[in-house]
């Protein structure tokens, strides 16, 4: 798959693992702490290495200073002219503080890992301040596609993803056969507090299945739970391969584990969230630079649907029991979307490295042949989705003029350029057209009910949503 390519120099600076960030995420990893970001960093670093690039890793502020030759009294590191920099929001702030003004010459080659995504209005510092959207992780004024997310959340950002561990390829067959599985469920929740208030739900599941857990503290669990404590990844996979159901408890949101469960042949019980949760009403999302709403614990899995994923109301025990019956009544095969396989990740990262060009005005990727214009009185994210496509913000500039609109049968009677909205290009019922005068405010996710948006959609490779068919 990897063609002859130039080897490039890549700086990887995961701010979250630096001691200076005080996130202590690496320490917590062995104690039931969140693993998602670490999974993504290690998958990214492995991918870059396998693709043959020269990777330089800095994991502290002194490392970073040394790399750029700042305050060391010596010369910059011989590799300090990277072609690409992967960091995260904490790391970007560190790079700015270490390099000061001159950080700016690197701005185009920076990619910011950002688990939950940054929507354009939160990213744009003066818009965010003016509209009370300022947040500790927003206001970075990057190009929204520079934010690389864990799942394909908003098409305004780039979907980086990660690799789901599975043994589909190595240990074929026997282990996966559902009839070799025990009548066993594994619960998704490493911390005892995630289990609080879920007893009635677990009792119903326990009528059918032995319940196993990997929880940091077994007090507070129902006494029928077989708890294994915090165990390593391979042990979790072994438990998944013995189980039939992976049971969500409604938190944590949008982690890697449900996909790992599907890849190891479990069905996933995915709790609905009612009301929908977002940074507007949920402590966990507070301060995150987006207002994306989720209506279940795992929206990506929810879209995969039955027979793999059963999205249920945890408080409706009839519904839970119905889902369990249906799951236990059939053989569920291991399932892994291509974009989360090793090969899918290699393909995606390779294409992004070779083709994604965010700063040159002559950027020609994705190719315009992939563009399909959709007009609708809703967000472009939704409008493209309804057409079986995805919003592609890289095409916004192409649509942002009266000529292109005319070619798409929008006959602007009058028009203006404005930076007063997030939905442009758009027009009203008397064909007054608005064009975006601030490119950082192009956005897939906003809508305005009085306006029709002109949306830049594109196709995608099945199960590889980051790439269009002509993109590779
Ligand atoms: C519970 O789920 C069942 C089966 O899906 C449904 O018929 C019923 O209306 C639900 N009850 C409530 C209170 O939502
Ligand atoms: C289970 O399978 C049997 C036979 O295929 C079918 O009649 C029954 O309706 C199924 N039950 C559920 C809950 O799906
Ligand atoms: C469309 O917008 C133009 C410019 O703001 C305005 O003059 C016109 O009245 C609008 N048409 C409708 C139907 O609102």
Short mmCIF file of C-alpha atoms and ligand atoms in Angstrom, two decimals:
data_model
loop_
_atom_site.label_atom_id
_atom_site.label_comp_id
_atom_site.label_asym_id
_atom_site.label_seq_id
_atom_site.Cartn_x
_atom_site.Cartn_y
_atom_site.Cartn_z
CA UNK A 1 0.00 0.00 0.00
CA UNK A 2 2.82 2.39 0.83
CA UNK A 3 4.18 3.64 -2.45
CA UNK A 4 7.57 5.20 -2.99
CA UNK A 5 7.40 8.30 -0.92
CA UNK A 6 9.80 10.76 0.52
CA UNK A 7 10.77 10.08 4.09
CA UNK A 8 9.78 13.02 6.16
CA UNK A 9 10.74 14.30 9.57
CA UNK A 10 7.96 14.31 12.09
CA UNK A 11 7.95 15.79 15.57
CA UNK A 12 5.49 14.14 17.94
CA UNK A 13 4.79 16.13 21.11
CA UNK A 14 1.92 14.67 23.17
CA UNK A 15 1.40 17.48 25.70
CA UNK A 16 -0.92 15.31 27.78
CA UNK A 17 1.88 12.97 28.86
CA UNK A 18 4.27 15.73 29.91
CA UNK A 19 4.65 16.13 33.66
CA UNK A 20 4.16 19.87 33.13
CA UNK A 21 0.58 19.32 31.95
CA UNK A 22 -0.33 17.88 35.37
CA UNK A 23 -2.80 15.59 33.58
CA UNK A 24 -1.18 12.52 35.18
CA UNK A 25 -2.87 10.47 32.51
CA UNK A 26 0.01 8.04 32.10
CA UNK A 27 0.05 7.25 35.83
CA UNK A 28 -3.75 6.84 35.97
CA UNK A 29 -3.64 4.40 33.05
CA UNK A 30 -2.72 1.57 35.40
CA UNK A 31 -5.49 2.42 37.81
CA UNK A 32 -8.64 2.52 35.71
CA UNK A 33 -7.96 5.97 34.24
CA UNK A 34 -8.98 6.93 30.70
CA UNK A 35 -6.96 5.17 28.00
CA UNK A 36 -8.43 6.59 24.81
CA UNK A 37 -5.88 9.34 24.26
CA UNK A 38 -2.94 7.06 25.03
CA UNK A 39 -4.31 4.44 22.64
CA UNK A 40 -4.53 7.04 19.91
CA UNK A 41 -1.04 8.40 20.53
CA UNK A 42 0.56 4.96 20.51
CA UNK A 43 -1.34 3.96 17.36
CA UNK A 44 -0.33 7.18 15.63
CA UNK A 45 3.34 6.81 16.58
CA UNK A 46 3.37 3.17 15.43
CA UNK A 47 1.68 4.13 12.18
CA UNK A 48 4.22 6.86 11.43
CA UNK A 49 7.03 4.44 12.17
CA UNK A 50 5.60 1.66 10.00
CA UNK A 51 5.09 4.14 7.16
CA UNK A 52 8.84 4.69 7.30
CA UNK A 53 8.95 8.26 8.51
CA UNK A 54 11.58 9.64 10.81
CA UNK A 55 9.78 10.26 14.09
CA UNK A 56 11.19 12.40 16.88
CA UNK A 57 9.31 12.30 20.18
CA UNK A 58 9.39 14.96 22.89
CA UNK A 59 7.57 14.23 26.14
CA UNK A 60 8.58 17.12 28.41
CA UNK A 61 9.24 20.84 28.19
CA UNK A 62 13.03 20.37 28.48
CA UNK A 63 12.84 17.87 25.58
CA UNK A 64 10.89 20.36 23.54
CA UNK A 65 13.35 23.19 24.31
CA UNK A 66 16.22 20.91 23.42
CA UNK A 67 14.58 19.88 20.16
CA UNK A 68 14.16 23.48 19.04
CA UNK A 69 17.48 24.58 20.53
CA UNK A 70 15.79 27.07 22.85
CA UNK A 71 17.56 28.04 26.12
CA UNK A 72 20.04 25.22 25.74
CA UNK A 73 22.91 27.48 24.82
CA UNK A 74 23.62 25.06 22.01
CA UNK A 75 22.50 24.33 18.52
CA UNK A 76 19.01 23.21 17.64
CA UNK A 77 18.58 19.49 17.24
CA UNK A 78 19.68 18.38 13.81
CA UNK A 79 16.11 17.39 13.06
CA UNK A 80 14.54 20.62 14.21
CA UNK A 81 13.17 21.39 10.79
CA UNK A 82 10.21 19.03 10.86
CA UNK A 83 7.85 18.56 7.91
CA UNK A 84 4.99 17.82 10.28
CA UNK A 85 4.25 18.23 13.98
CA UNK A 86 1.64 16.16 15.82
CA UNK A 87 0.67 17.54 19.20
CA UNK A 88 -2.47 18.17 21.26
CA UNK A 89 -4.07 21.28 22.70
CA UNK A 90 -1.86 21.24 25.80
CA UNK A 91 1.17 20.55 23.62
CA UNK A 92 0.34 23.37 21.21
CA UNK A 93 0.25 25.83 24.11
CA UNK A 94 3.61 24.45 25.25
CA UNK A 95 5.10 24.86 21.76
CA UNK A 96 3.89 28.45 21.69
CA UNK A 97 5.34 29.17 25.12
CA UNK A 98 8.70 27.60 24.26
CA UNK A 99 9.14 29.16 20.82
CA UNK A 100 7.26 32.43 21.46
CA UNK A 101 6.58 34.48 18.30
CA UNK A 102 8.55 32.24 15.93
CA UNK A 103 6.12 29.34 16.58
CA UNK A 104 4.11 30.92 13.82
CA UNK A 105 6.37 29.64 11.07
CA UNK A 106 5.30 26.11 12.05
CA UNK A 107 1.58 26.82 12.18
CA UNK A 108 0.71 25.10 8.88
CA UNK A 109 2.48 21.85 9.62
CA UNK A 110 0.86 21.37 13.04
CA UNK A 111 -1.82 18.71 13.57
CA UNK A 112 -3.63 18.88 16.90
CA UNK A 113 -5.01 15.65 18.38
CA UNK A 114 -8.34 16.64 19.88
CA UNK A 115 -10.44 13.73 21.16
CA UNK A 116 -13.88 15.32 21.03
CA UNK A 117 -13.34 17.94 18.35
CA UNK A 118 -13.35 21.73 18.03
CA UNK A 119 -16.13 23.44 16.13
CA UNK A 120 -15.19 26.51 14.05
CA UNK A 121 -17.06 29.07 16.16
CA UNK A 122 -15.23 27.88 19.30
CA UNK A 123 -11.90 27.88 17.47
CA UNK A 124 -12.23 31.46 16.20
CA UNK A 125 -11.00 33.56 19.10
CA UNK A 126 -12.83 36.81 18.45
CA UNK A 127 -16.07 35.07 17.46
CA UNK A 128 -15.85 32.91 20.60
CA UNK A 129 -15.24 35.92 22.84
CA UNK A 130 -18.01 37.94 21.26
CA UNK A 131 -20.56 35.10 21.51
CA UNK A 132 -19.56 33.85 24.97
CA UNK A 133 -18.14 30.59 23.61
CA UNK A 134 -14.68 31.09 25.07
CA UNK A 135 -13.44 27.83 26.59
CA UNK A 136 -10.16 26.65 28.05
CA UNK A 137 -9.53 24.43 25.02
CA UNK A 138 -10.88 26.72 22.32
CA UNK A 139 -9.80 29.99 20.73
CA UNK A 140 -6.71 28.55 19.06
CA UNK A 141 -7.47 30.08 15.64
CA UNK A 142 -6.15 27.06 13.78
CA UNK A 143 -7.71 25.85 10.55
CA UNK A 144 -10.50 23.57 11.84
CA UNK A 145 -9.20 20.66 9.70
CA UNK A 146 -5.98 20.82 11.75
CA UNK A 147 -7.86 19.27 14.68
CA UNK A 148 -7.60 15.49 14.48
CA UNK A 149 -10.37 13.62 16.30
CA UNK A 150 -10.85 10.19 17.80
CA UNK A 151 -14.12 9.49 15.98
CA UNK A 152 -15.61 11.25 12.95
CA UNK A 153 -17.45 13.82 15.13
CA UNK A 154 -17.71 16.98 13.10
CA UNK A 155 -16.60 17.00 9.45
CA UNK A 156 -15.08 20.43 10.17
CA UNK A 157 -12.19 18.50 11.78
CA UNK A 158 -10.09 15.66 10.37
CA UNK A 159 -10.89 12.13 11.49
CA UNK A 160 -7.68 10.48 12.70
CA UNK A 161 -9.07 7.53 14.65
CA UNK A 162 -7.03 4.71 16.13
CA UNK A 163 -6.60 0.95 15.75
CA UNK A 164 -8.94 -1.46 17.46
CA UNK A 165 -7.12 -4.42 18.89
CA UNK A 166 -8.53 -7.65 17.69
CA UNK A 167 -7.37 -11.01 16.63
CA UNK A 168 -9.58 -11.36 13.61
CA UNK A 169 -6.57 -11.89 11.43
CA UNK A 170 -4.28 -13.99 13.58
CA UNK A 171 -6.41 -16.44 15.54
CA UNK A 172 -9.16 -17.33 13.13
CA UNK A 173 -12.35 -19.19 13.85
CA UNK A 174 -12.72 -21.43 16.92
CA UNK A 175 -12.34 -18.83 19.64
CA UNK A 176 -14.88 -16.59 18.00
CA UNK A 177 -17.66 -19.04 17.51
CA UNK A 178 -20.50 -17.86 19.62
CA UNK A 179 -21.27 -21.41 20.75
CA UNK A 180 -17.86 -21.55 22.43
CA UNK A 181 -18.77 -18.51 24.41
CA UNK A 182 -20.01 -18.65 27.96
CA UNK A 183 -23.32 -17.19 29.00
CA UNK A 184 -21.35 -14.24 30.15
CA UNK A 185 -21.52 -10.46 29.97
CA UNK A 186 -18.61 -8.09 30.55
CA UNK A 187 -19.47 -4.67 31.94
CA UNK A 188 -17.85 -1.52 30.48
CA UNK A 189 -16.82 0.52 33.52
CA UNK A 190 -13.48 0.37 35.29
CA UNK A 191 -14.45 2.68 38.12
CA UNK A 192 -16.96 1.66 40.78
CA UNK A 193 -18.76 5.01 40.57
CA UNK A 194 -19.85 4.26 36.97
CA UNK A 195 -21.88 1.36 38.38
CA UNK A 196 -23.83 3.42 40.90
CA UNK A 197 -27.60 3.44 40.41
CA UNK A 198 -27.46 0.76 37.69
CA UNK A 199 -28.47 -2.23 39.82
CA UNK A 200 -31.95 -2.82 38.37
CA UNK A 201 -30.46 -2.80 34.85
CA UNK A 202 -27.71 -5.23 35.85
CA UNK A 203 -30.22 -7.45 37.69
CA UNK A 204 -32.14 -7.96 34.45
CA UNK A 205 -28.97 -8.87 32.57
CA UNK A 206 -27.98 -11.17 35.39
CA UNK A 207 -31.21 -13.17 34.84
CA UNK A 208 -29.63 -14.35 31.57
CA UNK A 209 -25.89 -13.97 31.93
CA UNK A 210 -23.11 -14.26 34.45
CA UNK A 211 -21.78 -10.74 34.95
CA UNK A 212 -18.07 -10.00 34.90
CA UNK A 213 -16.33 -6.74 35.64
CA UNK A 214 -12.86 -5.21 35.52
CA UNK A 215 -13.36 -2.65 38.26
CA UNK A 216 -10.83 -0.88 40.44
CA UNK A 217 -12.85 -1.42 43.64
CA UNK A 218 -15.24 -4.31 44.18
CA UNK A 219 -17.14 -2.80 47.14
CA UNK A 220 -20.34 -1.21 45.87
CA UNK A 221 -20.77 -3.81 43.10
CA UNK A 222 -23.74 -6.21 43.26
CA UNK A 223 -22.48 -9.38 44.94
CA UNK A 224 -23.10 -11.58 41.87
CA UNK A 225 -20.45 -9.70 39.87
CA UNK A 226 -17.26 -11.64 39.17
CA UNK A 227 -14.70 -8.88 39.37
CA UNK A 228 -11.25 -9.29 37.81
CA UNK A 229 -9.87 -5.95 38.96
CA UNK A 230 -7.98 -3.69 36.55
CA UNK A 231 -6.37 -6.06 34.05
CA UNK A 232 -4.18 -5.60 31.01
CA UNK A 233 -5.46 -5.28 27.46
CA UNK A 234 -4.89 -8.88 26.40
CA UNK A 235 -6.85 -10.10 29.43
CA UNK A 236 -9.75 -7.82 28.56
CA UNK A 237 -9.74 -9.29 25.05
CA UNK A 238 -9.74 -12.82 26.45
CA UNK A 239 -12.76 -11.90 28.60
CA UNK A 240 -14.50 -10.40 25.58
CA UNK A 241 -13.94 -13.56 23.57
CA UNK A 242 -15.61 -15.63 26.31
CA UNK A 243 -18.56 -13.22 26.57
CA UNK A 244 -21.66 -12.60 24.49
CA UNK A 245 -22.51 -9.09 25.55
CA UNK A 246 -20.51 -5.99 26.45
CA UNK A 247 -22.65 -3.88 28.74
CA UNK A 248 -22.51 -0.08 28.63
CA UNK A 249 -23.38 1.83 31.81
CA UNK A 250 -23.91 5.18 29.97
CA UNK A 251 -20.43 6.46 30.91
CA UNK A 252 -17.61 6.84 29.80
CA UNK A 253 -18.66 8.46 26.53
CA UNK A 254 -17.21 7.61 23.15
CA UNK A 255 -14.26 5.46 24.22
CA UNK A 256 -12.44 2.76 22.24
CA UNK A 257 -13.73 -0.21 24.26
CA UNK A 258 -17.09 -0.83 22.53
CA UNK A 259 -15.35 -1.23 19.16
CA UNK A 260 -12.90 -3.65 20.74
CA UNK A 261 -15.86 -5.62 22.08
CA UNK A 262 -17.48 -5.82 18.62
CA UNK A 263 -14.18 -6.86 17.06
CA UNK A 264 -13.98 -9.68 19.57
CA UNK A 265 -17.48 -10.91 18.80
CA UNK A 266 -19.62 -9.37 21.56
CA UNK A 267 -22.82 -7.42 21.04
CA UNK A 268 -22.75 -4.00 22.71
CA UNK A 269 -25.62 -2.73 24.87
CA UNK A 270 -25.44 1.01 24.27
CA UNK A 271 -27.47 3.12 26.74
CA UNK A 272 -29.56 5.98 25.38
CA UNK A 273 -28.98 9.40 26.91
CA UNK A 274 -32.10 11.36 27.60
CA UNK A 275 -31.90 14.34 27.47
CA UNK A 276 -29.08 14.44 24.91
CA UNK A 277 -25.76 15.41 26.51
CA UNK A 278 -23.44 18.19 25.40
CA UNK A 279 -21.19 20.87 26.87
CA UNK A 280 -24.35 22.88 27.55
CA UNK A 281 -25.76 20.46 30.14
CA UNK A 282 -23.12 17.89 31.04
CA UNK A 283 -20.19 18.36 33.38
CA UNK A 284 -17.98 15.95 31.44
CA UNK A 285 -18.25 18.00 28.23
CA UNK A 286 -18.06 21.44 29.96
CA UNK A 287 -15.28 23.53 28.50
CA UNK A 288 -14.91 21.30 25.46
CA UNK A 289 -14.97 23.54 22.39
CA UNK A 290 -18.13 22.22 20.75
CA UNK A 291 -21.86 21.86 21.38
CA UNK A 292 -22.26 18.51 19.69
CA UNK A 293 -25.10 16.55 21.30
CA UNK A 294 -24.89 12.84 21.89
CA UNK A 295 -28.00 10.73 22.37
CA UNK A 296 -26.29 7.53 23.48
CA UNK A 297 -23.11 6.52 25.24
CA UNK A 298 -21.44 5.76 21.91
CA UNK A 299 -22.84 7.53 18.82
CA UNK A 300 -20.40 5.87 16.41
CA UNK A 301 -21.43 2.41 17.64
CA UNK A 302 -25.08 3.49 17.59
CA UNK A 303 -24.77 4.10 13.85
CA UNK A 304 -23.41 0.57 13.34
CA UNK A 305 -26.69 -0.70 14.78
CA UNK A 306 -28.13 -4.18 15.13
CA UNK A 307 -27.27 -7.01 15.38
CA UNK A 308 -23.95 -5.66 16.75
CA UNK A 309 -25.10 -2.64 18.72
CA UNK A 310 -28.36 -2.39 20.64
CA UNK A 311 -29.16 1.10 21.79
CA UNK A 312 -31.50 0.80 24.76
CA UNK A 313 -33.15 2.86 27.46
CA UNK A 314 -31.44 1.51 30.60
CA UNK A 315 -34.48 2.41 32.70
CA UNK A 316 -36.90 0.48 30.51
CA UNK A 317 -36.26 -3.05 31.66
CA UNK A 318 -38.69 -4.48 29.09
CA UNK A 319 -36.62 -2.96 26.35
CA UNK A 320 -33.35 -4.20 27.87
CA UNK A 321 -34.77 -7.70 28.21
CA UNK A 322 -36.03 -7.62 24.61
CA UNK A 323 -32.58 -6.70 23.33
CA UNK A 324 -30.93 -9.43 25.40
CA UNK A 325 -33.34 -12.04 24.08
CA UNK A 326 -32.67 -11.03 20.53
CA UNK A 327 -28.88 -11.06 21.08
CA UNK A 328 -28.86 -14.47 22.75
CA UNK A 329 -31.09 -15.88 20.06
CA UNK A 330 -28.50 -15.44 17.30
CA UNK A 331 -24.85 -15.87 16.46
CA UNK A 332 -23.05 -12.56 16.33
CA UNK A 333 -19.90 -12.50 14.22
CA UNK A 334 -16.92 -10.31 15.09
CA UNK A 335 -17.25 -6.92 13.42
CA UNK A 336 -14.63 -4.28 12.78
CA UNK A 337 -15.18 -1.24 10.54
CA UNK A 338 -12.27 -1.00 8.07
CA UNK A 339 -11.31 2.48 9.29
CA UNK A 340 -10.42 1.04 12.71
CA UNK A 341 -8.29 -1.82 11.39
CA UNK A 342 -4.49 -1.58 11.14
CA UNK A 343 -4.70 -1.41 7.37
CA UNK A 344 -7.42 1.23 7.45
CA UNK A 345 -5.40 3.42 9.81
CA UNK A 346 -2.24 3.03 7.70
CA UNK A 347 -4.12 3.93 4.55
CA UNK A 348 -5.76 6.96 6.11
CA UNK A 349 -2.67 8.40 7.80
CA UNK A 350 -0.55 7.77 4.72
CA UNK A 351 -2.97 9.64 2.46
CA UNK A 352 -3.34 12.50 4.95
CA UNK A 353 0.44 12.89 5.21
CA UNK A 354 0.95 12.82 1.48
CA UNK A 355 -2.04 14.85 0.36
CA UNK A 356 -3.58 17.05 3.03
CA UNK A 357 -2.32 20.58 2.43
CA UNK A 358 -3.97 23.13 4.66
CA UNK A 359 -2.11 26.30 3.93
CA UNK A 360 -1.18 26.59 0.30
CA UNK A 361 -3.67 28.45 -1.86
CA UNK A 362 -3.08 25.93 -4.65
CA UNK A 363 -4.27 23.02 -2.52
CA UNK A 364 -5.84 20.42 -4.77
CA UNK A 365 -6.88 17.75 -2.32
CA UNK A 366 -9.44 16.36 -1.97
CA UNK A 367 -9.85 16.58 -5.76
CA UNK A 368 -12.78 18.70 -6.95
CA UNK A 369 -14.10 15.67 -8.84
CA UNK A 370 -15.39 14.46 -5.47
CA UNK A 371 -17.51 17.58 -4.90
CA UNK A 372 -21.29 17.21 -4.89
CA UNK A 373 -23.28 20.33 -4.06
CA UNK A 374 -26.36 19.95 -1.89
CA UNK A 375 -28.69 22.83 -1.00
CA UNK A 376 -30.73 22.61 2.17
CA UNK A 377 -32.25 24.53 5.07
CA UNK A 378 -30.26 22.63 7.67
CA UNK A 379 -26.64 22.15 8.64
CA UNK A 380 -24.34 20.86 5.92
CA UNK A 381 -23.37 17.99 8.18
CA UNK A 382 -26.98 16.80 8.19
CA UNK A 383 -27.72 17.74 4.58
CA UNK A 384 -24.72 15.79 3.23
CA UNK A 385 -25.47 12.85 5.52
CA UNK A 386 -29.02 12.66 4.19
CA UNK A 387 -27.60 12.41 0.69
CA UNK A 388 -25.28 9.55 1.73
CA UNK A 389 -22.30 11.93 1.63
CA UNK A 390 -20.15 13.88 4.07
CA UNK A 391 -19.56 17.62 4.35
CA UNK A 392 -16.07 18.52 3.09
CA UNK A 393 -14.96 21.92 4.42
CA UNK A 394 -11.94 21.98 2.09
CA UNK A 395 -14.43 22.73 -0.72
CA UNK A 396 -16.08 25.74 0.94
CA UNK A 397 -13.76 28.31 -0.70
CA UNK A 398 -14.62 26.88 -4.12
CA UNK A 399 -18.37 27.46 -3.53
CA UNK A 400 -17.94 30.89 -2.01
CA UNK A 401 -18.75 33.02 -5.06
CA UNK A 402 -21.70 33.92 -7.27
CA UNK A 403 -20.28 32.21 -10.38
CA UNK A 404 -20.04 28.79 -8.81
CA UNK A 405 -23.44 29.22 -7.23
CA UNK A 406 -24.90 30.14 -10.63
CA UNK A 407 -23.46 26.91 -12.04
CA UNK A 408 -25.37 25.13 -9.29
CA UNK A 409 -28.60 26.90 -10.21
CA UNK A 410 -28.53 29.50 -7.46
CA UNK A 411 -29.20 32.77 -9.16
CA UNK A 412 -28.10 35.45 -6.70
CA UNK A 413 -30.12 38.65 -7.27
CA UNK A 414 -28.06 40.58 -4.78
CA UNK A 415 -25.16 39.46 -2.61
CA UNK A 416 -22.72 40.45 0.10
CA UNK A 417 -19.62 39.17 1.83
CA UNK A 418 -19.97 38.90 5.58
CA UNK A 419 -18.21 37.47 8.63
CA UNK A 420 -21.40 37.67 10.63
CA UNK A 421 -22.52 34.10 10.29
CA UNK A 422 -21.43 30.48 10.29
CA UNK A 423 -23.63 29.20 7.48
CA UNK A 424 -22.27 30.97 4.42
CA UNK A 425 -22.45 30.52 1.45
CA UNK A 426 -26.23 30.69 1.77
CA UNK A 427 -29.24 32.55 0.36
CA UNK A 428 -32.72 33.61 1.42
CA UNK A 429 -36.05 33.19 -0.31
CA UNK A 430 -35.57 36.34 -2.43
CA UNK A 431 -32.20 35.06 -3.64
CA UNK A 432 -30.03 37.40 -1.63
CA UNK A 433 -26.75 35.55 -1.26
CA UNK A 434 -24.21 35.73 1.55
CA UNK A 435 -20.59 34.72 1.11
CA UNK A 436 -18.15 34.07 3.92
CA UNK A 437 -15.48 36.73 4.27
CA UNK A 438 -13.58 34.95 7.07
CA UNK A 439 -12.46 31.48 5.98
CA UNK A 440 -12.04 30.35 9.60
CA UNK A 441 -15.82 30.68 9.99
CA UNK A 442 -16.76 28.15 7.34
CA UNK A 443 -18.65 25.49 9.27
CA UNK A 444 -20.40 22.23 8.45
CA UNK A 445 -22.37 22.05 11.68
CA UNK A 446 -24.46 25.22 11.99
CA UNK A 447 -27.79 26.10 10.43
CA UNK A 448 -30.10 29.11 10.16
CA UNK A 449 -33.73 28.34 9.50
CA UNK A 450 -34.29 31.46 7.37
CA UNK A 451 -31.45 30.56 4.98
CA UNK A 452 -30.68 27.81 2.49
CA UNK A 453 -27.12 26.62 2.80
CA UNK A 454 -25.04 25.65 -0.23
CA UNK A 455 -23.15 22.62 1.02
CA UNK A 456 -19.88 21.12 -0.21
CA UNK A 457 -20.44 17.37 0.13
CA UNK A 458 -18.26 14.51 -1.06
CA UNK A 459 -18.48 10.75 -1.29
CA UNK A 460 -16.38 8.44 0.87
CA UNK A 461 -14.91 4.99 0.73
CA UNK A 462 -17.19 2.59 2.58
CA UNK A 463 -16.00 2.34 6.19
CA UNK A 464 -13.23 4.87 5.51
CA UNK A 465 -15.12 8.13 5.89
CA UNK A 466 -11.99 10.32 5.96
CA UNK A 467 -11.23 9.53 2.32
CA UNK A 468 -13.20 10.12 -0.86
CA UNK A 469 -13.08 7.59 -3.68
CA UNK A 470 -10.81 9.84 -5.75
CA UNK A 471 -8.74 10.79 -2.70
CA UNK A 472 -6.25 7.96 -2.79
C1 LIG B 1 -40.41 0.24 27.16
O1 LIG B 1 -40.02 -0.53 26.03
C2 LIG B 1 -41.09 -1.24 25.45
C3 LIG B 1 -40.48 -2.17 24.40
O2 LIG B 1 -39.56 -1.49 23.58
C4 LIG B 1 -42.08 -0.26 24.88
O3 LIG B 1 -43.16 -0.95 24.27
C5 LIG B 1 -42.60 0.61 26.02
O4 LIG B 1 -43.45 1.63 25.50
C6 LIG B 1 -41.44 1.26 26.77
N1 LIG B 1 -41.96 1.91 27.96
C7 LIG B 1 -41.69 3.17 28.25
C8 LIG B 1 -42.23 3.68 29.55
O5 LIG B 1 -41.01 3.87 27.52
C1 LIG B 2 -35.71 -16.48 18.70
O1 LIG B 2 -35.64 -17.36 17.57
C2 LIG B 2 -36.83 -18.06 17.32
C3 LIG B 2 -36.56 -19.06 16.18
O2 LIG B 2 -35.77 -18.49 15.18
C4 LIG B 2 -37.95 -17.09 16.99
O3 LIG B 2 -39.17 -17.78 16.77
C5 LIG B 2 -38.12 -16.14 18.17
O4 LIG B 2 -39.07 -15.14 17.85
C6 LIG B 2 -36.79 -15.46 18.49
N1 LIG B 2 -36.95 -14.65 19.69
C7 LIG B 2 -36.53 -13.40 19.74
C8 LIG B 2 -36.72 -12.72 21.06
O5 LIG B 2 -35.99 -12.83 18.82
C1 LIG B 3 -33.31 38.55 1.88
O1 LIG B 3 -32.23 39.32 2.34
C2 LIG B 3 -32.18 40.65 1.83
C3 LIG B 3 -30.90 41.30 2.33
O2 LIG B 3 -30.81 41.26 3.71
C4 LIG B 3 -33.42 41.40 2.31
O3 LIG B 3 -33.43 42.71 1.76
C5 LIG B 3 -34.66 40.65 1.87
O4 LIG B 3 -35.81 41.28 2.40
C6 LIG B 3 -34.60 39.22 2.36
N1 LIG B 3 -35.74 38.47 1.88
C7 LIG B 3 -36.60 37.89 2.72
C8 LIG B 3 -37.74 37.19 2.12
O5 LIG B 3 -36.44 37.95 3.94
#
